[in-house]
Amino acid sequence: MIEVFVTVNYKDRNYHTNVIVKKEMTWEKIKRIAEKQVKKQWEI
């Protein structure tokens, strides 16, 4: 497992988040997980 820091653009703002993933995971999957985290955090 590795920790990856990702910048996600959500509603015209940039958010930094970290994702803990397996080394073999593709960048597309990592980005999708990060986007999901940010959306979940900011939806009310």
GROMACS .gro file of N, CA, C and O in nm:
model
  176
    1MET      N    1   0.084  -0.118   0.000
    1MET     CA    2   0.000   0.000   0.000
    1MET      C    3   0.089   0.125   0.000
    1MET      O    4   0.194   0.126   0.064
    2ILE      N    5   0.043   0.225  -0.073
    2ILE     CA    6   0.115   0.352  -0.077
    2ILE      C    7   0.015   0.466  -0.057
    2ILE      O    8  -0.105   0.450  -0.081
    3GLU      N    9   0.065   0.579  -0.014
    3GLU     CA   10  -0.017   0.698   0.003
    3GLU      C   11   0.013   0.793  -0.112
    3GLU      O   12   0.128   0.825  -0.138
    4VAL      N   13  -0.093   0.836  -0.181
    4VAL     CA   14  -0.078   0.924  -0.297
    4VAL      C   15  -0.153   1.053  -0.269
    4VAL      O   16  -0.267   1.050  -0.223
    5PHE      N   17  -0.089   1.166  -0.293
    5PHE     CA   18  -0.155   1.296  -0.278
    5PHE      C   19  -0.205   1.341  -0.414
    5PHE      O   20  -0.131   1.341  -0.511
    6VAL      N   21  -0.333   1.380  -0.419
    6VAL     CA   22  -0.398   1.414  -0.546
    6VAL      C   23  -0.467   1.549  -0.532
    6VAL      O   24  -0.525   1.579  -0.429
    7THR      N   25  -0.461   1.630  -0.637
    7THR     CA   26  -0.536   1.755  -0.644
    7THR      C   27  -0.657   1.730  -0.733
    7THR      O   28  -0.644   1.682  -0.845
    8VAL      N   29  -0.775   1.761  -0.678
    8VAL     CA   30  -0.900   1.737  -0.748
    8VAL      C   31  -0.971   1.871  -0.767
    8VAL      O   32  -0.983   1.949  -0.674
    9ASN      N   33  -1.020   1.895  -0.890
    9ASN     CA   34  -1.099   2.016  -0.915
    9ASN      C   35  -1.245   1.980  -0.899
    9ASN      O   36  -1.296   1.892  -0.968
   10TYR      N   37  -1.313   2.048  -0.806
   10TYR     CA   38  -1.454   2.022  -0.778
   10TYR      C   39  -1.524   2.155  -0.762
   10TYR      O   40  -1.486   2.236  -0.678
   11LYS      N   41  -1.623   2.179  -0.845
   11LYS     CA   42  -1.698   2.305  -0.846
   11LYS      C   43  -1.604   2.425  -0.858
   11LYS      O   44  -1.612   2.521  -0.783
   12ASP      N   45  -1.513   2.417  -0.955
   12ASP     CA   46  -1.416   2.524  -0.987
   12ASP      C   47  -1.323   2.560  -0.872
   12ASP      O   48  -1.274   2.671  -0.864
   13ARG      N   49  -1.300   2.466  -0.782
   13ARG     CA   50  -1.203   2.485  -0.674
   13ARG      C   51  -1.112   2.364  -0.670
   13ARG      O   52  -1.154   2.253  -0.701
   14ASN      N   53  -0.987   2.385  -0.631
   14ASN     CA   54  -0.892   2.275  -0.619
   14ASN      C   55  -0.884   2.227  -0.475
   14ASN      O   56  -0.872   2.308  -0.383
   15TYR      N   57  -0.893   2.096  -0.458
   15TYR     CA   58  -0.884   2.035  -0.326
   15TYR      C   59  -0.773   1.932  -0.328
   15TYR      O   60  -0.758   1.859  -0.425
   16HIS      N   61  -0.696   1.928  -0.220
   16HIS     CA   62  -0.590   1.829  -0.206
   16HIS      C   63  -0.641   1.718  -0.115
   16HIS      O   64  -0.699   1.746  -0.011
   17THR      N   65  -0.620   1.596  -0.156
   17THR     CA   66  -0.660   1.482  -0.075
   17THR      C   67  -0.555   1.373  -0.088
   17THR      O   68  -0.478   1.371  -0.184
   18ASN      N   69  -0.551   1.285   0.010
   18ASN     CA   70  -0.459   1.172   0.000
   18ASN      C   71  -0.542   1.045  -0.009
   18ASN      O   72  -0.651   1.035   0.044
   19VAL      N   73  -0.487   0.948  -0.081
   19VAL     CA   74  -0.554   0.821  -0.105
   19VAL      C   75  -0.452   0.711  -0.076
   19VAL      O   76  -0.338   0.718  -0.120
   20ILE      N   77  -0.495   0.612   0.000
   20ILE     CA   78  -0.408   0.497   0.027
   20ILE      C   79  -0.455   0.383  -0.064
   20ILE      O   80  -0.570   0.341  -0.058
   21VAL      N   81  -0.365   0.341  -0.153
   21VAL     CA   82  -0.400   0.243  -0.256
   21VAL      C   83  -0.290   0.138  -0.270
   21VAL      O   84  -0.180   0.155  -0.220
   22LYS      N   85  -0.322   0.032  -0.344
   22LYS     CA   86  -0.222  -0.069  -0.378
   22LYS      C   87  -0.127  -0.013  -0.482
   22LYS      O   88  -0.166   0.068  -0.566
   23LYS      N   89  -0.003  -0.056  -0.480
   23LYS     CA   90   0.098  -0.009  -0.575
   23LYS      C   91   0.058  -0.033  -0.720
   23LYS      O   92   0.091   0.046  -0.807
   24GLU      N   93  -0.014  -0.141  -0.747
   24GLU     CA   94  -0.047  -0.178  -0.885
   24GLU      C   95  -0.161  -0.097  -0.944
   24GLU      O   96  -0.190  -0.107  -1.062
   25MET      N   97  -0.230  -0.019  -0.863
   25MET     CA   98  -0.350   0.052  -0.909
   25MET      C   99  -0.313   0.157  -1.015
   25MET      O  100  -0.212   0.226  -1.003
   26THR      N  101  -0.398   0.168  -1.117
   26THR     CA  102  -0.372   0.264  -1.225
   26THR      C  103  -0.405   0.407  -1.179
   26THR      O  104  -0.483   0.427  -1.086
   27TRP      N  105  -0.345   0.503  -1.248
   27TRP     CA  106  -0.368   0.643  -1.216
   27TRP      C  107  -0.516   0.680  -1.231
   27TRP      O  108  -0.570   0.758  -1.152
   28GLU      N  109  -0.584   0.623  -1.329
   28GLU     CA  110  -0.726   0.654  -1.351
   28GLU      C  111  -0.810   0.611  -1.231
   28GLU      O  112  -0.899   0.683  -1.187
   29LYS      N  113  -0.782   0.494  -1.176
   29LYS     CA  114  -0.856   0.445  -1.059
   29LYS      C  115  -0.826   0.531  -0.937
   29LYS      O  116  -0.916   0.562  -0.859
   30ILE      N  117  -0.700   0.568  -0.919
   30ILE     CA  118  -0.661   0.653  -0.806
   30ILE      C  119  -0.734   0.787  -0.814
   30ILE      O  120  -0.790   0.836  -0.715
   31LYS      N  121  -0.735   0.845  -0.933
   31LYS     CA  122  -0.802   0.974  -0.953
   31LYS      C  123  -0.951   0.963  -0.925
   31LYS      O  124  -1.011   1.050  -0.862
   32ARG      N  125  -1.014   0.854  -0.969
   32ARG     CA  126  -1.157   0.832  -0.946
   32ARG      C  127  -1.188   0.822  -0.796
   32ARG      O  128  -1.286   0.878  -0.747
   33ILE      N  129  -1.104   0.751  -0.723
   33ILE     CA  130  -1.123   0.739  -0.578
   33ILE      C  131  -1.109   0.875  -0.511
   33ILE      O  132  -1.189   0.911  -0.423
   34ALA      N  133  -1.009   0.953  -0.551
   34ALA     CA  134  -0.987   1.085  -0.493
   34ALA      C  135  -1.107   1.177  -0.521
   34ALA      O  136  -1.153   1.249  -0.432
   35GLU      N  137  -1.158   1.174  -0.643
   35GLU     CA  138  -1.274   1.256  -0.678
   35GLU      C  139  -1.395   1.216  -0.594
   35GLU      O  140  -1.469   1.302  -0.545
   36LYS      N  141  -1.414   1.088  -0.575
   36LYS     CA  142  -1.526   1.038  -0.495
   36LYS      C  143  -1.514   1.086  -0.350
   36LYS      O  144  -1.613   1.128  -0.289
   37GLN      N  145  -1.392   1.083  -0.296
   37GLN     CA  146  -1.369   1.130  -0.159
   37GLN      C  147  -1.405   1.277  -0.144
   37GLN      O  148  -1.471   1.316  -0.049
   38VAL      N  149  -1.359   1.359  -0.238
   38VAL     CA  150  -1.384   1.503  -0.230
   38VAL      C  151  -1.534   1.533  -0.243
   38VAL      O  152  -1.590   1.610  -0.166
   39LYS      N  153  -1.600   1.467  -0.338
   39LYS     CA  154  -1.743   1.489  -0.355
   39LYS      C  155  -1.820   1.449  -0.230
   39LYS      O  156  -1.910   1.520  -0.185
   40LYS      N  157  -1.784   1.336  -0.171
   40LYS     CA  158  -1.851   1.289  -0.050
   40LYS      C  159  -1.832   1.388   0.065
   40LYS      O  160  -1.923   1.414   0.142
   41GLN      N  161  -1.714   1.444   0.075
   41GLN     CA  162  -1.682   1.537   0.183
   41GLN      C  163  -1.761   1.668   0.169
   41GLN      O  164  -1.804   1.724   0.269
   42TRP      N  165  -1.781   1.718   0.046
   42TRP     CA  166  -1.840   1.849   0.028
   42TRP      C  167  -1.989   1.848  -0.005
   42TRP      O  168  -2.050   1.954  -0.013
   43GLU      N  169  -2.048   1.731  -0.024
   43GLU     CA  170  -2.192   1.726  -0.047
   43GLU      C  171  -2.265   1.738   0.086
   43GLU      O  172  -2.230   1.674   0.184
   44ILE      N  173  -2.365   1.822   0.087
   44ILE     CA  174  -2.444   1.843   0.210
   44ILE      C  175  -2.589   1.814   0.182
   44ILE      O  176  -2.642   1.844   0.080
   0.00000   0.00000   0.00000
